[in-house]
PDB file of C-alpha atoms and ligand atoms in Angstrom:
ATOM      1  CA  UNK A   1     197.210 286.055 -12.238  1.00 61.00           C
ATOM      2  CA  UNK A   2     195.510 282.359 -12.237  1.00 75.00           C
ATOM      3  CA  UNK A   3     199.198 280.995 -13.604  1.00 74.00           C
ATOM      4  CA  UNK A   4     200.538 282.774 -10.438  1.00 76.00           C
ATOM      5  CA  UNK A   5     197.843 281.120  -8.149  1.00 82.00           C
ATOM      6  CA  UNK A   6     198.176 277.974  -9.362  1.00 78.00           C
ATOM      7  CA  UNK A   7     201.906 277.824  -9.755  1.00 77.00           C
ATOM      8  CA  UNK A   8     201.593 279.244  -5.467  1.00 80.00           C
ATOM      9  CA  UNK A   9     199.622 276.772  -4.525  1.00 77.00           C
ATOM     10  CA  UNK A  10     201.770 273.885  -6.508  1.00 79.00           C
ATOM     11  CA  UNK A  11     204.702 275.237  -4.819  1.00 76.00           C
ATOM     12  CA  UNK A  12     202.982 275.179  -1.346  1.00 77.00           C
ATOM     13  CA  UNK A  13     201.634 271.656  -1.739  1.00 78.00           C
ATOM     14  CA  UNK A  14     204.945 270.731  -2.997  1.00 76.00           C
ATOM     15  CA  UNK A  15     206.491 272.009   0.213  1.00 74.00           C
ATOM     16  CA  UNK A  16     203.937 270.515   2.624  1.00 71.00           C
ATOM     17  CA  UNK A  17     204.878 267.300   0.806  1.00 71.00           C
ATOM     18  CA  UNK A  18     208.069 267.636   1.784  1.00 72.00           C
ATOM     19  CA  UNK A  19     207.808 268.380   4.894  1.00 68.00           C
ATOM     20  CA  UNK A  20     205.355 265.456   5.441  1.00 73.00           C
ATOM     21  CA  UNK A  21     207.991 263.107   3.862  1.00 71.00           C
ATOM     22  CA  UNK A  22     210.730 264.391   5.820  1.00 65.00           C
ATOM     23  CA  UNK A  23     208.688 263.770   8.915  1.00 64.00           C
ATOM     24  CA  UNK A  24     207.433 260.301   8.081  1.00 61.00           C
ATOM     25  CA  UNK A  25     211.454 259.042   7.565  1.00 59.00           C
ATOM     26  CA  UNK A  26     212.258 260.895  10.921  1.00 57.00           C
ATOM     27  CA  UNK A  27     209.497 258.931  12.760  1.00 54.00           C
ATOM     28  CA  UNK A  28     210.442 255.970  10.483  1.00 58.00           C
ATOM     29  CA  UNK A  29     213.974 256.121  11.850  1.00 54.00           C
ATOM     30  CA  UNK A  30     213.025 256.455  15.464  1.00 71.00           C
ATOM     31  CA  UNK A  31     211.173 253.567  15.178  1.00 91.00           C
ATOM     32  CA  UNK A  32     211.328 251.209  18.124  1.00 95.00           C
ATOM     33  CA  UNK A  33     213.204 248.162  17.934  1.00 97.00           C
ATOM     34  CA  UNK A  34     211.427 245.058  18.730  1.00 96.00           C
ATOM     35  CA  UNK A  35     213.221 242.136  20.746  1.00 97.00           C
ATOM     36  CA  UNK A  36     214.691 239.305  19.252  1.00 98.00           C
ATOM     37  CA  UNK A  37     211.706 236.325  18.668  1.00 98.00           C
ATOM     38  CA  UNK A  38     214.130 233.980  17.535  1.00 98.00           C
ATOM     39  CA  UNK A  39     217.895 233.270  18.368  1.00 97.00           C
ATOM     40  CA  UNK A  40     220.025 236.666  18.174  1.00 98.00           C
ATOM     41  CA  UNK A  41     222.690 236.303  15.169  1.00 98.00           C
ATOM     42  CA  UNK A  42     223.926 239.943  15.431  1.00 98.00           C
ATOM     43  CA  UNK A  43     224.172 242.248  18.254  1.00 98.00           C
ATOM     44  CA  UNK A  44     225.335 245.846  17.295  1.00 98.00           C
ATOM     45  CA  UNK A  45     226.170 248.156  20.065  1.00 98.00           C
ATOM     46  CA  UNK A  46     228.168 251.523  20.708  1.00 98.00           C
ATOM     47  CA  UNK A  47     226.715 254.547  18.823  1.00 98.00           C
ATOM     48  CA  UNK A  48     223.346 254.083  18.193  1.00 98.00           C
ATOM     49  CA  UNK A  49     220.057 255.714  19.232  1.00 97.00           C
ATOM     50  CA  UNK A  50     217.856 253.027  19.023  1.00 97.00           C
ATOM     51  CA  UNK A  51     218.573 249.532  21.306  1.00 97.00           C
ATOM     52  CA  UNK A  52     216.359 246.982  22.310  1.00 98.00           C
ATOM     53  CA  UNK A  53     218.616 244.916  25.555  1.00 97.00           C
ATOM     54  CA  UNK A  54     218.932 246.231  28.376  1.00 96.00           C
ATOM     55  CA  UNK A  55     222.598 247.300  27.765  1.00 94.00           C
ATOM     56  CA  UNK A  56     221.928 249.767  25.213  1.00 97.00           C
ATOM     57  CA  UNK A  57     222.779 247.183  22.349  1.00 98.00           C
ATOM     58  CA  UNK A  58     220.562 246.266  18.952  1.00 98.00           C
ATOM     59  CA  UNK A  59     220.164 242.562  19.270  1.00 98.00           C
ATOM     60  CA  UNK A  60     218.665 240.439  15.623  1.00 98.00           C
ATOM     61  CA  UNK A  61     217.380 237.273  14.751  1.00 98.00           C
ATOM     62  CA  UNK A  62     217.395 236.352  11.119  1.00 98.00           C
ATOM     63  CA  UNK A  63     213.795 237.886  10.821  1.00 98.00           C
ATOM     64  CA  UNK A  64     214.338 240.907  11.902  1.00 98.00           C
ATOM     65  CA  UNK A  65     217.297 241.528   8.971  1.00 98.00           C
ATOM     66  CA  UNK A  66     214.875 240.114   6.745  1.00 98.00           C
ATOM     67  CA  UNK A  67     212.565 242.554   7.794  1.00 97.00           C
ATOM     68  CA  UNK A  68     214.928 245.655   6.857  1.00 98.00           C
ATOM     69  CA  UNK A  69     215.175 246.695   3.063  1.00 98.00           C
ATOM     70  CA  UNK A  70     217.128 244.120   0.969  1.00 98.00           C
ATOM     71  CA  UNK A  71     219.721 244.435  -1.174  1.00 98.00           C
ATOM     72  CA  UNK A  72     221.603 241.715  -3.159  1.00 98.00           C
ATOM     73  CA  UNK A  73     223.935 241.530  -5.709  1.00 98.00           C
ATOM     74  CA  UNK A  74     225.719 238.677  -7.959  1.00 98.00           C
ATOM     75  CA  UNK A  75     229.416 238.241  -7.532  1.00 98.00           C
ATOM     76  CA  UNK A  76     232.212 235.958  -7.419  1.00 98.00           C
ATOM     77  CA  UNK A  77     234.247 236.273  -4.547  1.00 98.00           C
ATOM     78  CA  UNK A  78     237.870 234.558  -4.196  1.00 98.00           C
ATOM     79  CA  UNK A  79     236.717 232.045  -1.459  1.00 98.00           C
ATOM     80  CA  UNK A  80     233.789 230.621  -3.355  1.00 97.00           C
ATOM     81  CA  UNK A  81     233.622 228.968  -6.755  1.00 97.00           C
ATOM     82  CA  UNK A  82     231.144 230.697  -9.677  1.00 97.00           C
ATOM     83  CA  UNK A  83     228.960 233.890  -9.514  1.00 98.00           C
ATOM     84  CA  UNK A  84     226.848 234.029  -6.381  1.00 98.00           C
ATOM     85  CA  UNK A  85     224.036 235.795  -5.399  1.00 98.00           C
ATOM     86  CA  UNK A  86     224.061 237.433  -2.469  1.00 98.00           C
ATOM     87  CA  UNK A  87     220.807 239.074  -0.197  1.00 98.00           C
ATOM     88  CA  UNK A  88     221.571 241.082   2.970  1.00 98.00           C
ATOM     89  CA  UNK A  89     220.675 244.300   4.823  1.00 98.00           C
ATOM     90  CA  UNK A  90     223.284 247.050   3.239  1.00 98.00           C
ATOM     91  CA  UNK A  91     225.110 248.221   6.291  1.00 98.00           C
ATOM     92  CA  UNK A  92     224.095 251.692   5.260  1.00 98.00           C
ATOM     93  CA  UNK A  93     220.338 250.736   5.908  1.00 98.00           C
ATOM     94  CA  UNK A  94     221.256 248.589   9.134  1.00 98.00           C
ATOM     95  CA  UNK A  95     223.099 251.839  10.577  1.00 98.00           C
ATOM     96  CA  UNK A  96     220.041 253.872   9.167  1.00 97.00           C
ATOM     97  CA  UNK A  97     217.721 251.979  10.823  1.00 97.00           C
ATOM     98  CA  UNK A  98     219.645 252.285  14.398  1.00 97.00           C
ATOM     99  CA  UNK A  99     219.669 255.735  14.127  1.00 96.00           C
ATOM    100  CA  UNK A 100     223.715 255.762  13.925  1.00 97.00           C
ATOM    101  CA  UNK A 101     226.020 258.197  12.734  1.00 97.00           C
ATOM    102  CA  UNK A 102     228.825 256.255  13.228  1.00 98.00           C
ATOM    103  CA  UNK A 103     232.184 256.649  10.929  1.00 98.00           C
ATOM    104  CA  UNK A 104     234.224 253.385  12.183  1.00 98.00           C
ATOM    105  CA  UNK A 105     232.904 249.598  12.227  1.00 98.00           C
ATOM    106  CA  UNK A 106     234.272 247.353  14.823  1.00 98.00           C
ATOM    107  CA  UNK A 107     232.945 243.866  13.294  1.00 98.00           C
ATOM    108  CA  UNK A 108     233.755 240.680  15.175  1.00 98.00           C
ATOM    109  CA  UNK A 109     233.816 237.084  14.189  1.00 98.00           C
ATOM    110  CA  UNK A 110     232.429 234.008  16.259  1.00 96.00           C
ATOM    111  CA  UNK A 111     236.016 232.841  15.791  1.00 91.00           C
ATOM    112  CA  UNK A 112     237.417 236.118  17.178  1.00 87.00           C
ATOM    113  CA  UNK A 113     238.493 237.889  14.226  1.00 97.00           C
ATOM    114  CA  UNK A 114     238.173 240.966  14.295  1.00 98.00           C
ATOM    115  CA  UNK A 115     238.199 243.742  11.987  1.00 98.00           C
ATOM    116  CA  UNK A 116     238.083 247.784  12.061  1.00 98.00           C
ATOM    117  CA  UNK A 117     237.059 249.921   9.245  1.00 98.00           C
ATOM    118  CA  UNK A 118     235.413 253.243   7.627  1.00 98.00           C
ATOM    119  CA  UNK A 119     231.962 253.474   7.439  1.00 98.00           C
ATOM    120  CA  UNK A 120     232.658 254.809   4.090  1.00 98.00           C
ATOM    121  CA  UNK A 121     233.913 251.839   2.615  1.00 98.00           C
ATOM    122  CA  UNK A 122     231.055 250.238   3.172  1.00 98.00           C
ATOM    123  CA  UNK A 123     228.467 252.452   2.569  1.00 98.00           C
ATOM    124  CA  UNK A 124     230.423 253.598  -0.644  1.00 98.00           C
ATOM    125  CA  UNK A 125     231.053 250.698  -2.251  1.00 98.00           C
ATOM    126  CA  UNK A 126     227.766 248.783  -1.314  1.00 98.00           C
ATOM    127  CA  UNK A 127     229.135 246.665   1.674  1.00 98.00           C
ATOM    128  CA  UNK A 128     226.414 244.465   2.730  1.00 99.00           C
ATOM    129  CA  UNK A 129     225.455 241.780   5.517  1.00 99.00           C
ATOM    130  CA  UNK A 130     224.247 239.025   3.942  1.00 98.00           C
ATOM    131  CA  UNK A 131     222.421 236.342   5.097  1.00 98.00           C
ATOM    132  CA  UNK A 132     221.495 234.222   2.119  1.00 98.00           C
ATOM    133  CA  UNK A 133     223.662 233.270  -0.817  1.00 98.00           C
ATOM    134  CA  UNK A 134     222.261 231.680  -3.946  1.00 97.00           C
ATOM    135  CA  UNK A 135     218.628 231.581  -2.216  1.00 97.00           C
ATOM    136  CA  UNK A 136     219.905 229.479   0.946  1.00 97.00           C
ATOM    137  CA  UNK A 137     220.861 230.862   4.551  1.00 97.00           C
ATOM    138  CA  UNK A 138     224.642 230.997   5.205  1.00 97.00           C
ATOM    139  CA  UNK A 139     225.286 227.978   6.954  1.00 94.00           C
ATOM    140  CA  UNK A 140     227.325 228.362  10.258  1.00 93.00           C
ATOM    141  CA  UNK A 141     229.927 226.297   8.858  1.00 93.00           C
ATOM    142  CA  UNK A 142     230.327 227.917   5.558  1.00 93.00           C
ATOM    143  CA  UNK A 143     230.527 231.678   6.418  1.00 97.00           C
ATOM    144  CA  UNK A 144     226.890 232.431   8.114  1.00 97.00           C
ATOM    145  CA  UNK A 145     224.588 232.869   9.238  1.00 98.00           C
ATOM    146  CA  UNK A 146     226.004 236.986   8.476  1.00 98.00           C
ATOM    147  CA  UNK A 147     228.804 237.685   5.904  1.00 98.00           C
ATOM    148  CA  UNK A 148     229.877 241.039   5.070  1.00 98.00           C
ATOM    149  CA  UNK A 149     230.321 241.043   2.091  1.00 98.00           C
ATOM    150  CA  UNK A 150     231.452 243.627  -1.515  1.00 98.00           C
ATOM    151  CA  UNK A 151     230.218 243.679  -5.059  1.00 98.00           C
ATOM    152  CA  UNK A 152     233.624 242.431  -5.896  1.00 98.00           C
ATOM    153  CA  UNK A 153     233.579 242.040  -9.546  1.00 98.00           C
ATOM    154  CA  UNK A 154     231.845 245.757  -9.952  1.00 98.00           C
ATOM    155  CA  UNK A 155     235.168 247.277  -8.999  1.00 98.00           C
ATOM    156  CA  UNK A 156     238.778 246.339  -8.808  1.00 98.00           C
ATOM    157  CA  UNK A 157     239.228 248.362  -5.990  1.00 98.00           C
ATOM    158  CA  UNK A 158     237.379 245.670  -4.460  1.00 98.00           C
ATOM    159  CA  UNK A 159     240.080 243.094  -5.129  1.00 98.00           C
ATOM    160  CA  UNK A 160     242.232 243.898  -2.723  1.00 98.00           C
ATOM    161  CA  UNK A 161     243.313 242.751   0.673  1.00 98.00           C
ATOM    162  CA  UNK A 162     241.679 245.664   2.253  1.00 98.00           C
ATOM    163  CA  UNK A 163     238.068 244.899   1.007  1.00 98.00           C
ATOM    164  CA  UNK A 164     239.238 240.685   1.340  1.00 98.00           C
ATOM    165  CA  UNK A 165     239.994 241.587   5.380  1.00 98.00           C
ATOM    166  CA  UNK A 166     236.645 243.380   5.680  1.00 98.00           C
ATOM    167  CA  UNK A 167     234.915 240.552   4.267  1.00 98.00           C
ATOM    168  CA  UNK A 168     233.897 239.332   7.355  1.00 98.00           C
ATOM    169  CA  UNK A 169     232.126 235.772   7.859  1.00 98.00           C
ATOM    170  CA  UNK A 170     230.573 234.145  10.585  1.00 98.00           C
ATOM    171  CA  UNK A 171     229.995 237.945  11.852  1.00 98.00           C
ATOM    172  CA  UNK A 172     228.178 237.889  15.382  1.00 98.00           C
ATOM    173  CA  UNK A 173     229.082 241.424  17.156  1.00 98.00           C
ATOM    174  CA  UNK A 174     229.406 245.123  15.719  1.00 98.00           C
ATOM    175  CA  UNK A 175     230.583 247.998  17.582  1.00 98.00           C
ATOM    176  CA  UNK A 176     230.267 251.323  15.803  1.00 98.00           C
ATOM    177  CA  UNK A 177     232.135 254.335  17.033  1.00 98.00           C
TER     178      UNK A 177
HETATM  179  N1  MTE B   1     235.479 235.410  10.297  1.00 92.70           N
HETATM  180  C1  MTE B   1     236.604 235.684   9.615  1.00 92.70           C
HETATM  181  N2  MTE B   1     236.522 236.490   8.537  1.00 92.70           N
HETATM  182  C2  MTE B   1     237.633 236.816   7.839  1.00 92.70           C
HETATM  183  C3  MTE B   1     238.897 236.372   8.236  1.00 92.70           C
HETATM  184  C4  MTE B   1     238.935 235.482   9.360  1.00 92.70           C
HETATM  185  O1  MTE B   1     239.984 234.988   9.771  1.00 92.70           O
HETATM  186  N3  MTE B   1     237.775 235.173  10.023  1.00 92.70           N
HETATM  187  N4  MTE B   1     240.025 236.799   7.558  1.00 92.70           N
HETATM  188  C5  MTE B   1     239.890 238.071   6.810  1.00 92.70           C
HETATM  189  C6  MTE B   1     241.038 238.511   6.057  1.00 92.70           C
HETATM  190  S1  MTE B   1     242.257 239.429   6.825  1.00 92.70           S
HETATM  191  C7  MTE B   1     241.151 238.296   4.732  1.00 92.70           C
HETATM  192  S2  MTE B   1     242.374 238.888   3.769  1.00 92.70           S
HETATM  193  C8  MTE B   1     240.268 237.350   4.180  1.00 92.70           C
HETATM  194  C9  MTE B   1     241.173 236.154   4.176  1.00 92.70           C
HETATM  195  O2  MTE B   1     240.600 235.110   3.500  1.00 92.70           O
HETATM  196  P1  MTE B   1     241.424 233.760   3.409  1.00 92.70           P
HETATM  197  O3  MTE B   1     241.736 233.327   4.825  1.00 92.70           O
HETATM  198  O4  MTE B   1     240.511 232.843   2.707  1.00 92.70           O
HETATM  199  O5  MTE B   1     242.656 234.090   2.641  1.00 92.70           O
HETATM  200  O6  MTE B   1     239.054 237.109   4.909  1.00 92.70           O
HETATM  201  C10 MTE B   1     238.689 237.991   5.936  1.00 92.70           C
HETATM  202  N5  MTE B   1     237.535 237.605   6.723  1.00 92.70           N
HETATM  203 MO1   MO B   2     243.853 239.800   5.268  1.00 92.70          MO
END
């Protein structure tokens, strides 16, 4: 009778708990979006709930990626020389954080390239924009400030000239349908 009590009441707190958590992300994820302090290095617009300009687009500076959760890996990659370490926002928690359930990436370079792909390969095989290799900020003229960028040497599927193509440096503009 007491087991049964206790076990109830476990399984009740356990639920509130839940519920609490599941509430906390929601609000976490709705969170406003403050404006751009510093000079705006990445502007993400199309389908997302959450925009700070006042055409419905998600402008950042460099702190506010800082800001989001961080993710880094070390890699070599075939335009650089040695193992690198590279810190960005994984474009799984910079969608996340917009409130996007977008499936395609639009990404576009400030030299024009451009480049459309899944969601999925990025958020599957830990895609992310980074903005500091080996403990410096991308220059401008070396790939920054944003490079998407893959865990290349974690999987050979990587090393191909579909992941290479949506390796995209000097990224300024994402669209996400
Ligand atoms: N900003 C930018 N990123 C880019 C490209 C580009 O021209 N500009 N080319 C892409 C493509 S199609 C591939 S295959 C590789 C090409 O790298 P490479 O020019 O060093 O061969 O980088 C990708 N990222
Ligand atoms: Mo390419």
């Amino acid at each position: 009778m007491n087991l049964l009590r206790a076990g109830l009441i476990s399984a009740v707190m356990l639920l509130g708990l839940a519920i609490w958590q599941g509430a906390l992300q929601q609000t976490r994820a709705l969170e406003p979006l403050p404006a751009p302090t510093g000079s705006v290095i990445l502007t993400v617009g199309g389908k997302i709930a959450i925009h700070n300009t006042a055409n419905n687009e998600a402008a950042f500076d460099l702190a506010m990626l800082e800001a989001l959760p961080r993710s880094s890996f070390k890699t070599t990659t075939i335009w650089t020389d040695g193992v690198q370490e590279f810190v960005g926002v994984s474009v799984t928690d910079l969608l996340s954080r917009l409130g996007s359930d977008a499936t395609q990436i639009n990404a576009i370079a400030t030299n024009d390239y451009e480049i459309r792909f899944p969601v999925s390969d990025a958020s599957e095989h830990g895609g992310i924009v980074a903005y500091r290799a080996n403990g410096k900020p991308l220059p401008p003229g070396n790939k920054g400030p944003l490079w998407i960028i893959f865990p290349f040497d974690s999987d050979p599927l990587l090393q191909s000239e579909r992941f290479q193509g949506e390796s995209i440096w000097n990224l300024a503009t994402m669209t996400l349908h």
